[in-house]
Short mmCIF file of C-alpha atoms in Angstrom, two decimals:
data_model
loop_
_atom_site.label_atom_id
_atom_site.label_comp_id
_atom_site.label_asym_id
_atom_site.label_seq_id
_atom_site.Cartn_x
_atom_site.Cartn_y
_atom_site.Cartn_z
CA MET A 228 121.64 10.07 -185.86
CA SER A 229 123.26 12.32 -183.30
CA HIS A 230 126.64 11.29 -181.91
CA PRO A 231 125.99 8.09 -179.93
CA GLU A 232 128.23 8.88 -176.98
CA ASP A 233 126.62 6.32 -174.76
CA LEU A 234 127.58 3.51 -177.14
CA LEU A 235 131.15 4.48 -177.93
CA ALA A 236 132.74 3.07 -174.76
CA GLU A 237 131.14 -0.29 -175.38
CA TYR A 238 132.10 -0.11 -179.05
CA VAL A 239 135.75 0.31 -178.07
CA ASP A 240 135.46 -2.45 -175.47
CA GLY A 241 133.81 -4.75 -177.98
CA THR A 242 130.85 -5.44 -175.73
CA LEU A 243 128.10 -4.03 -177.95
CA ALA A 244 125.40 -6.34 -179.15
CA GLU A 245 125.71 -7.12 -182.85
CA ASN A 246 122.73 -5.04 -183.97
CA GLU A 247 123.94 -2.01 -182.03
CA ARG A 248 127.39 -2.47 -183.43
CA ALA A 249 126.04 -2.52 -186.98
CA VAL A 250 124.15 0.71 -186.38
CA LEU A 251 127.26 2.32 -184.94
CA ASP A 252 129.47 1.10 -187.79
CA ALA A 253 127.08 2.79 -190.19
CA HIS A 254 127.30 6.01 -188.19
CA LEU A 255 131.10 5.87 -188.01
CA ALA A 256 131.34 5.48 -191.76
CA GLY A 257 129.85 8.93 -192.13
CA CYS A 258 131.09 10.70 -188.99
CA ALA A 259 134.73 11.73 -188.83
CA ARG A 260 134.37 13.13 -185.35
CA CYS A 261 133.18 9.84 -183.86
CA ARG A 262 135.85 7.92 -185.79
CA GLU A 263 138.51 10.13 -184.25
CA GLU A 264 137.02 9.68 -180.83
CA VAL A 265 137.01 5.92 -181.17
CA GLU A 266 140.66 5.96 -182.21
CA ALA A 267 141.55 8.27 -179.33
CA ALA A 268 139.64 6.12 -176.86
CA ALA A 269 141.42 2.99 -178.06
CA ARG A 270 144.78 4.73 -177.54
CA ALA A 271 143.71 5.68 -174.02
CA VAL A 272 142.72 2.09 -173.25
CA SER A 273 146.15 0.83 -174.37
CA ALA A 274 147.89 3.50 -172.37
CA LEU A 275 145.94 2.68 -169.22
CA ALA A 276 146.67 -1.01 -169.66
CA SER A 277 150.36 -0.14 -169.47
CA LEU A 278 150.03 1.21 -165.94
CA GLU A 279 151.76 -1.13 -163.57
CA GLU A 280 150.32 -1.99 -160.22
CA GLU A 281 152.54 -0.59 -157.51
CA PRO A 282 153.36 -2.31 -154.25
CA VAL A 283 151.80 -0.99 -151.08
CA PRO A 284 154.46 0.79 -149.02
CA LEU A 285 155.17 -0.92 -145.73
CA GLY A 286 153.44 0.46 -142.69
CA VAL A 287 150.44 1.93 -144.50
CA THR A 288 147.95 -0.44 -142.98
CA GLY A 289 149.71 -0.86 -139.62
CA PRO A 290 147.66 1.85 -137.92
CA VAL A 291 144.50 0.37 -139.42
CA LEU A 292 145.26 -3.02 -137.92
CA ALA A 293 146.08 -1.43 -134.58
CA GLU A 294 142.73 0.35 -134.68
CA ALA A 295 140.98 -2.88 -135.63
CA ARG A 296 142.46 -4.52 -132.55
CA ARG A 297 141.57 -1.65 -130.34
CA SER A 298 138.01 -1.24 -131.53
CA ALA A 299 137.17 -4.89 -132.07
CA PRO A 300 133.59 -5.48 -130.98
CA SER A 301 134.65 -7.54 -127.99
CA ALA A 302 137.61 -5.34 -127.10
CA ALA A 303 137.90 -2.96 -124.19
CA PRO A 304 136.47 0.55 -124.60
CA ARG A 305 138.58 2.96 -126.58
CA ARG A 306 140.98 4.97 -124.59
CA ARG A 307 141.39 7.92 -126.87
CA PRO A 308 140.21 9.27 -130.21
CA VAL A 309 141.36 7.44 -133.27
CA TRP A 310 142.26 10.65 -135.04
CA GLU A 311 144.88 11.62 -132.57
CA ARG A 312 146.76 8.49 -133.37
CA TYR A 313 145.92 8.15 -137.00
CA GLN A 314 147.15 11.54 -138.07
CA TRP A 315 150.41 10.96 -136.39
CA ALA A 316 150.84 7.49 -137.78
CA GLY A 317 150.01 8.64 -141.28
CA GLY A 318 153.08 10.80 -141.36
CA LEU A 319 155.18 7.86 -140.45
CA ALA A 320 154.23 5.63 -143.28
CA ALA A 321 157.09 7.05 -145.31
CA ALA A 322 159.46 5.94 -142.65
CA ALA A 323 158.21 2.42 -142.81
CA ALA A 324 158.93 2.36 -146.52
CA LEU A 325 162.59 2.48 -145.61
CA LEU A 326 162.29 -1.06 -144.53
CA LEU A 327 161.84 -2.39 -148.03
CA LEU A 328 165.26 -3.84 -147.76
CA VAL A 329 166.64 -7.28 -147.98
CA GLY A 330 169.30 -8.48 -145.67
CA VAL A 331 170.44 -10.28 -142.63
CA LEU A 332 169.88 -9.39 -139.06
CA VAL A 333 171.14 -11.77 -136.49
CA PRO A 334 173.33 -14.69 -137.48
CA GLN A 335 171.48 -17.31 -135.50
CA LEU A 336 168.26 -16.28 -137.16
CA THR A 337 169.49 -16.54 -140.68
CA ASP A 338 168.20 -20.05 -141.02
CA ARG A 339 164.72 -18.72 -140.29
CA SER A 340 165.02 -15.75 -142.58
CA ALA A 341 167.04 -17.39 -145.33
CA ASP A 342 164.26 -16.87 -147.83
CA ASP A 343 164.46 -13.15 -147.31
CA SER A 344 168.18 -12.73 -147.03
CA ALA A 345 169.54 -12.23 -150.49
CA GLY A 346 173.01 -11.42 -149.32
CA SER A 347 173.44 -14.15 -146.80
CA GLY A 348 175.36 -17.30 -147.27
CA THR A 349 175.30 -18.09 -143.60
CA THR A 350 172.18 -20.16 -143.42
CA GLY A 351 172.21 -22.07 -140.19
CA ALA A 352 175.34 -20.37 -138.95
CA THR A 353 175.90 -20.00 -135.27
CA ALA A 354 176.16 -16.64 -133.60
CA GLU A 355 179.87 -17.13 -133.18
CA ALA A 356 180.47 -17.95 -136.82
CA GLY A 357 178.39 -15.00 -137.94
CA ALA A 358 180.23 -12.67 -135.66
CA ALA A 359 183.58 -13.94 -136.84
CA GLU A 360 182.69 -13.31 -140.45
CA ASP A 361 181.84 -9.76 -139.59
CA ALA A 362 184.85 -9.20 -137.41
CA THR A 363 185.87 -6.23 -139.53
CA LEU A 364 182.75 -4.47 -138.41
CA GLY A 365 183.66 -4.66 -134.76
CA ALA A 366 182.78 -6.81 -131.82
CA PRO A 367 179.24 -8.06 -131.56
CA GLU A 368 177.10 -6.48 -128.95
CA ALA A 369 174.37 -8.23 -127.09
CA VAL A 370 170.81 -7.02 -127.17
CA GLU A 371 168.86 -8.12 -124.16
CA LEU A 372 165.11 -8.33 -124.15
CA GLU A 373 163.73 -5.58 -121.96
CA VAL A 374 160.40 -6.43 -120.40
CA LEU A 375 158.40 -3.33 -119.60
CA ASP A 376 155.23 -3.67 -117.60
CA GLU A 377 153.76 -0.70 -119.43
CA ASP A 378 151.19 0.06 -122.04
CA LEU A 379 152.99 2.17 -124.60
CA ASP A 380 151.39 4.77 -126.78
CA ASP A 381 152.76 6.85 -129.61
CA ARG A 382 154.18 9.42 -127.25
CA ASP A 383 156.16 6.64 -125.59
CA LEU A 384 157.43 5.40 -128.94
CA ARG A 385 158.65 8.87 -129.82
CA ARG A 386 160.40 9.05 -126.47
CA ILE A 387 162.05 5.72 -127.15
CA ALA A 388 163.17 7.00 -130.56
CA ARG A 389 164.55 10.19 -129.02
CA ASP A 390 166.43 8.21 -126.38
CA ALA A 391 167.91 5.99 -129.04
CA ALA A 392 168.88 9.01 -131.12
CA ALA A 393 170.73 10.43 -128.13
CA VAL A 394 173.01 7.42 -127.98
CA ALA A 395 173.36 6.89 -131.71
CA PRO A 396 176.78 5.67 -132.70
CA SER A 397 179.04 8.12 -134.42
CA LEU A 398 180.89 5.23 -135.96
CA PRO A 399 179.73 3.16 -138.88
CA GLN A 400 178.03 -0.17 -138.51
CA ARG A 401 178.34 -2.44 -135.59
CA GLU A 402 177.21 -5.97 -135.81
CA VAL A 403 174.77 -6.84 -133.11
CA SER A 404 173.66 -10.26 -132.11
CA ALA A 405 171.02 -11.25 -129.67
CA THR A 406 172.86 -13.32 -127.15
CA SER A 407 169.98 -13.40 -124.79
CA ARG A 408 167.75 -16.35 -125.52
CA ALA A 409 164.80 -14.29 -124.40
CA ALA A 410 165.37 -11.85 -127.24
CA ASP A 411 165.17 -14.56 -129.90
CA PRO A 412 161.39 -14.91 -130.07
CA ALA A 413 161.06 -11.15 -130.15
CA ILE A 414 163.51 -10.74 -133.02
CA THR A 415 161.96 -13.66 -134.84
CA CYS A 416 158.59 -11.99 -134.43
CA LEU A 417 159.94 -8.70 -135.82
CA LEU A 418 161.19 -10.55 -138.87
CA GLU A 419 157.96 -12.47 -139.29
CA SER A 420 156.03 -9.23 -139.37
CA GLY A 421 157.60 -8.58 -142.76
CA MET A 422 160.49 -6.48 -141.60
CA THR A 423 163.69 -7.05 -143.49
CA ILE A 424 166.95 -5.59 -142.43
CA ASP A 425 170.26 -5.11 -144.09
CA ASP A 426 173.70 -4.08 -142.98
CA ARG A 427 172.66 -0.45 -142.69
CA ASP A 428 170.55 -1.36 -139.70
CA VAL A 429 171.72 -1.93 -136.19
CA LEU A 430 169.36 -3.38 -133.65
CA VAL A 431 169.80 -1.45 -130.42
CA ARG A 432 166.83 -2.42 -128.25
CA VAL A 433 164.21 -5.12 -128.11
CA ILE A 434 161.34 -4.43 -125.77
CA GLU A 435 158.41 -6.53 -124.68
CA ALA A 436 155.48 -4.43 -123.52
CA SER A 437 152.02 -3.63 -124.72
CA TYR A 438 151.08 -1.04 -127.31
CA LEU A 439 147.62 0.53 -127.02
CA GLY A 440 146.42 -2.50 -125.14
CA THR A 441 147.91 -5.11 -127.48
CA ALA A 442 150.80 -7.29 -126.32
CA ALA A 443 153.74 -6.26 -128.46
CA TYR A 444 157.41 -6.44 -129.23
CA VAL A 445 159.22 -3.23 -130.04
CA GLY A 446 162.43 -3.23 -132.07
CA VAL A 447 164.59 -0.12 -132.06
CA PHE A 448 167.14 0.28 -134.83
CA HIS A 449 169.82 2.67 -135.87
CA GLU A 450 169.85 3.01 -139.60
CA GLY A 451 172.56 4.54 -141.73
CA PRO A 452 172.62 5.48 -145.39
CA GLY A 453 174.96 2.55 -146.10
CA GLY A 454 178.46 2.66 -147.49
CA GLY A 455 179.97 2.79 -144.03
CA GLU A 456 178.31 6.08 -143.16
CA PRO A 457 177.15 6.60 -139.59
CA ALA A 458 173.54 5.99 -138.66
CA ASP A 459 171.29 8.98 -139.33
CA LYS A 460 167.89 7.60 -138.41
CA ILE A 461 166.15 5.74 -135.66
CA LEU A 462 163.48 3.25 -136.58
CA VAL A 463 160.97 1.95 -134.07
CA TRP A 464 159.00 -1.06 -135.24
CA VAL A 465 156.09 -2.45 -133.23
CA VAL A 466 154.56 -5.87 -133.81
CA SER A 467 151.82 -7.71 -132.01
CA LYS A 468 152.71 -10.65 -129.82
CA PRO A 469 152.38 -13.50 -130.53
CA GLU A 470 150.79 -12.91 -133.99
CA CYS A 471 153.74 -10.81 -135.20
CA ALA A 472 151.54 -8.42 -137.18
CA LEU A 473 152.92 -4.94 -137.74
CA LEU A 474 151.10 -2.49 -135.49
CA THR A 475 152.96 0.67 -136.26
CA ALA A 476 156.37 2.01 -137.16
CA LEU A 477 158.08 5.33 -136.86
CA SER A 478 161.32 6.90 -137.89
CA GLN A 479 163.20 9.80 -136.48
CA ARG A 480 166.23 11.57 -137.81
CA ILE A 481 169.23 11.73 -135.57
CA MET B 203 140.11 -16.45 -157.22
CA ARG B 204 138.53 -15.21 -154.09
CA GLU B 205 135.00 -16.22 -153.34
CA PRO B 206 133.00 -13.13 -152.40
CA GLU B 207 131.21 -15.11 -149.70
CA LEU B 208 134.51 -15.50 -147.98
CA ASP B 209 134.92 -11.74 -147.57
CA ALA B 210 131.45 -11.51 -146.10
CA GLU B 211 132.38 -14.35 -143.79
CA LEU B 212 135.46 -12.43 -142.64
CA VAL B 213 133.31 -9.36 -141.98
CA ARG B 214 130.99 -11.46 -139.87
CA ARG B 215 133.88 -12.98 -137.95
CA TYR B 216 135.36 -9.58 -137.21
CA LEU B 217 132.02 -8.33 -135.99
CA GLU B 218 131.96 -11.31 -133.66
CA GLY B 219 135.28 -10.25 -132.21
CA ASP B 220 137.83 -12.04 -134.41
CA VAL B 221 140.39 -9.29 -134.94
CA GLN B 222 142.51 -11.37 -137.29
CA ALA B 223 139.61 -11.54 -139.74
CA PHE B 224 139.88 -7.85 -140.42
CA GLY B 225 143.61 -8.20 -140.89
CA THR B 226 142.92 -10.77 -143.59
CA LEU B 227 140.48 -8.43 -145.31
CA VAL B 228 143.06 -5.65 -145.28
CA GLU B 229 145.72 -7.96 -146.63
CA ARG B 230 143.47 -9.04 -149.48
CA HIS B 231 142.33 -5.61 -150.52
CA GLU B 232 145.20 -3.27 -149.73
CA ARG B 233 146.84 -3.54 -153.15
CA ARG B 234 143.70 -2.59 -155.00
CA VAL B 235 142.80 0.11 -152.54
CA TYR B 236 146.28 1.62 -152.55
CA ASN B 237 146.60 1.56 -156.34
CA LEU B 238 143.16 3.06 -156.82
CA ALA B 239 144.11 5.83 -154.40
CA LEU B 240 147.49 6.29 -156.06
CA ARG B 241 145.96 6.77 -159.51
CA MET B 242 143.22 8.98 -158.16
CA THR B 243 145.47 11.30 -156.19
CA GLY B 244 148.71 10.99 -158.13
CA ARG B 245 150.79 11.28 -155.00
CA GLU B 246 152.20 8.51 -152.92
CA GLU B 247 151.74 10.50 -149.75
CA ASP B 248 148.08 11.13 -150.53
CA ALA B 249 147.59 7.53 -151.57
CA ARG B 250 148.88 6.39 -148.19
CA ASP B 251 146.55 8.76 -146.38
CA ALA B 252 143.57 7.81 -148.53
CA THR B 253 144.31 4.10 -148.09
CA GLN B 254 144.43 4.43 -144.33
CA GLU B 255 141.32 6.54 -144.28
CA ALA B 256 139.49 4.10 -146.54
CA PHE B 257 140.25 1.15 -144.29
CA LEU B 258 139.50 3.09 -141.11
CA SER B 259 136.25 4.22 -142.65
CA ALA B 260 135.48 0.64 -143.67
CA LEU B 261 136.21 -0.45 -140.12
CA ARG B 262 133.80 2.10 -138.71
CA LYS B 263 131.08 1.19 -141.19
CA LEU B 264 131.67 -2.52 -141.21
CA SER B 265 128.47 -3.25 -139.32
CA THR B 266 126.54 -1.59 -142.16
CA PHE B 267 128.04 -3.90 -144.75
CA ARG B 268 125.15 -6.16 -145.64
CA GLY B 269 126.74 -8.15 -148.35
CA GLU B 270 124.37 -7.14 -151.19
CA ALA B 271 127.42 -5.93 -153.06
CA ALA B 272 130.70 -7.80 -153.07
CA PHE B 273 133.04 -6.52 -150.40
CA THR B 274 135.45 -5.53 -153.20
CA THR B 275 132.86 -3.22 -154.72
CA TRP B 276 131.96 -1.80 -151.35
CA MET B 277 135.63 -1.22 -150.59
CA HIS B 278 136.08 0.54 -153.95
CA ARG B 279 133.28 2.86 -153.04
CA VAL B 280 134.75 3.61 -149.63
CA THR B 281 138.14 4.24 -151.26
CA VAL B 282 136.80 6.52 -153.97
CA ASN B 283 135.01 8.53 -151.30
CA ALA B 284 138.18 8.75 -149.23
CA CYS B 285 140.02 10.08 -152.30
CA TYR B 286 137.33 12.65 -153.02
CA ASP B 287 137.41 13.79 -149.39
CA LEU B 288 141.16 14.03 -149.38
CA LEU B 289 141.36 15.94 -152.65
CA ARG B 290 138.58 18.25 -151.56
CA LYS B 291 140.38 18.92 -148.30
CA ARG B 292 143.63 19.65 -150.03
CA GLN B 293 141.90 21.88 -152.57
CA ARG B 294 144.69 21.54 -154.99
CA THR B 295 145.59 19.80 -158.17
CA PRO B 296 147.21 16.49 -157.41
CA LEU B 297 150.82 16.30 -158.39
CA LEU B 298 152.54 13.38 -159.90
CA HIS B 299 154.44 11.05 -157.65
CA GLU B 300 156.50 13.15 -155.41
CA ARG B 301 158.92 11.04 -153.53
CA ASP B 302 160.77 12.11 -150.46
CA GLU B 303 164.41 11.29 -150.47
CA ASP B 304 163.76 9.61 -147.19
CA ASP B 305 161.66 7.00 -148.87
CA GLY B 306 164.68 4.95 -149.64
CA PRO B 307 165.16 2.75 -152.64
CA ARG B 308 162.18 2.57 -154.90
CA PRO B 309 160.70 -0.88 -155.19
CA GLU B 310 161.51 -2.47 -158.48
CA PRO B 311 158.93 -2.04 -161.17
CA ALA B 312 157.04 -5.19 -162.00
CA SER B 313 158.92 -5.54 -165.30
CA PRO B 314 162.27 -3.82 -164.88
CA ASP B 315 163.43 -5.06 -168.26
CA HIS B 316 160.95 -2.83 -170.06
CA ALA B 317 162.49 0.57 -169.49
CA ASP B 318 160.41 2.06 -172.29
CA ASP B 319 157.23 0.96 -170.60
CA VAL B 320 158.28 2.72 -167.44
CA ASP B 321 158.77 5.98 -169.31
CA LEU B 322 155.44 5.52 -170.98
CA SER B 323 153.60 4.83 -167.76
CA ILE B 324 154.95 8.01 -166.22
CA ASP B 325 153.38 9.89 -169.12
CA VAL B 326 150.13 8.05 -168.60
CA ARG B 327 150.13 8.88 -164.89
CA THR B 328 150.70 12.55 -165.62
CA ALA B 329 148.05 12.60 -168.29
CA LEU B 330 145.57 10.81 -166.05
CA LEU B 331 145.79 13.61 -163.51
CA ARG B 332 144.69 16.08 -166.17
CA VAL B 333 141.44 14.20 -166.65
CA PRO B 334 138.64 15.64 -164.47
CA ILE B 335 138.20 13.59 -161.36
CA ASP B 336 134.75 12.15 -162.08
CA PHE B 337 136.02 10.84 -165.39
CA ARG B 338 139.34 9.78 -163.92
CA ALA B 339 137.55 7.64 -161.33
CA VAL B 340 135.69 5.76 -164.05
CA LEU B 341 138.85 5.32 -166.13
CA ILE B 342 140.74 3.86 -163.19
CA LEU B 343 137.94 1.53 -162.14
CA CYS B 344 137.10 0.27 -165.62
CA ASP B 345 140.36 0.44 -167.56
CA VAL B 346 142.98 0.00 -164.86
CA GLN B 347 141.22 -2.16 -162.30
CA ASP B 348 139.02 -3.92 -164.87
CA LEU B 349 135.71 -3.53 -163.07
CA SER B 350 132.55 -4.17 -165.04
CA TYR B 351 130.40 -1.13 -165.89
CA GLU B 352 127.91 -2.38 -163.32
CA ASP B 353 130.46 -2.72 -160.52
CA ALA B 354 131.94 0.68 -161.35
CA ALA B 355 128.44 2.14 -161.22
CA MET B 356 127.91 0.64 -157.79
CA ALA B 357 131.31 1.81 -156.58
CA LEU B 358 130.58 5.35 -157.73
CA GLY B 359 126.89 5.45 -156.88
CA VAL B 360 125.88 6.49 -160.40
CA PRO B 361 123.76 4.80 -163.10
CA VAL B 362 125.47 2.39 -165.49
CA GLY B 363 124.71 4.72 -168.41
CA THR B 364 126.64 7.47 -166.67
CA VAL B 365 129.61 5.15 -166.26
CA LYS B 366 129.60 4.37 -169.98
CA SER B 367 129.42 7.98 -171.09
CA ARG B 368 132.02 9.12 -168.53
CA LEU B 369 134.24 6.27 -169.59
CA HIS B 370 134.16 7.34 -173.20
CA ARG B 371 134.61 11.02 -172.46
CA GLY B 372 137.35 10.24 -169.98
CA ARG B 373 139.20 8.15 -172.55
CA VAL B 374 139.01 10.91 -175.11
CA ALA B 375 140.23 13.42 -172.53
CA LEU B 376 143.11 11.14 -171.60
CA ALA B 377 144.11 10.64 -175.24
CA LYS B 378 144.13 14.39 -175.65
CA ALA B 379 146.33 14.80 -172.56
CA LEU B 380 148.67 12.12 -173.87
CA GLY B 381 149.29 14.08 -177.02
CA PRO B 382 149.06 13.40 -180.72
CA PRO B 383 148.77 9.81 -181.90
CA GLN B 384 152.10 9.65 -183.73
CA ALA B 385 153.90 10.33 -180.47
CA ARG B 386 151.96 7.59 -178.80
CA GLU B 387 152.39 4.78 -181.27
CA ARG B 388 154.34 2.72 -178.80
CA ALA B 389 151.38 2.85 -176.48
CA ASP B 390 149.27 1.04 -179.04
CA ALA B 391 151.80 -1.72 -179.31
CA ASP B 392 152.08 -1.95 -175.62
CA GLY B 393 151.66 -5.05 -173.57
CA PRO B 394 149.18 -6.47 -171.20
CA SER B 395 147.66 -5.01 -168.13
CA ASP B 396 149.39 -6.60 -165.18
CA GLY B 397 146.24 -8.16 -163.83
CA THR B 398 144.96 -6.19 -160.89
CA VAL B 399 143.07 -9.14 -159.59
CA MET B 400 144.26 -10.09 -156.17
#
């Protein structure tokens, strides 16, 4: 018999019917080449089984979900080509991966985010208590919810990032708390979208507006490399309101 | 386990205007799609692009999804096509996992206590990229994502017999790329696939 290539995969997988297997065993007994191939194939199967599944970086599907909202069958007509936005957003996925961090944002929210906040022992703490604990980091600053009656697009988000970069702190971390009640739902929504924040991040703006026709909250953060170094990046994170699904994210170096 | 009918139901709901239904579909399938793209392209950056393109393409074609195949299989097909398109466009050999420094801390591997396994899997990833793409696609679908020959055939649009012969030839090619058996003994003793079922 010629080399039974079409049966060898199933032989290695053990899915051959018994009669076929018997025929192949007889062939293998007299064919060194096929024996070697079977051994090699079995090694390959083991090697492939060792490949670990990797987590999906944050932000990869954000633009897809935004497009799904925009082009939903009952939605309003599209305002501009998908590619314009997609290509831009694709480059930003790396930025979103930065947010694979675990930490604490605003003290009064720690009870909500306790599950995510590895470093926090302040579950249920008040804003005042949280601020006092972090007194070494400087006085808390309030972030007020800004309500913009605008439909933002990616150009607007880049402008927001640039503006934030222009006022980036030269000093290391400040602790920021949302003293405005109105900002609470927005920050909660940002956290619910899967965003986690640690002490390298400083929330500088929370905006309520719409993004490509979808009601949204926008969080703007300064992010530093940690270790008391000054912030070197701006992150802009956009989530839908009230579903709190990530719509898009971008990062810009300062 | 997911009932396939449920995916079809989500497709129907999206087509009726329920945006959240598509979000659920994405959530369910993104891990498989991303990992398929990652193994096909070998680069995180390309895997991101291919994943986005696959879902956007699925979104555009959703009204053509008739439910003869499981949505998973259909999504595999869309993803494989997105990878082919991307690799064709780039016209270059995929490189292994380039990470920008900006990417921040790498997520922990699924079993951080098996440092040896991590080393091994880097070798496997490199070797996989040396396997010609048609064979690589079959290896990933059948041996990494555990699709049946039939589902892989549907995902690739080729006959089942072609899947079986590509699978064997791909395995042999991978073993060759991995190097001589004595250097790979640990691979044989290696542990379980970390179930790619979502």
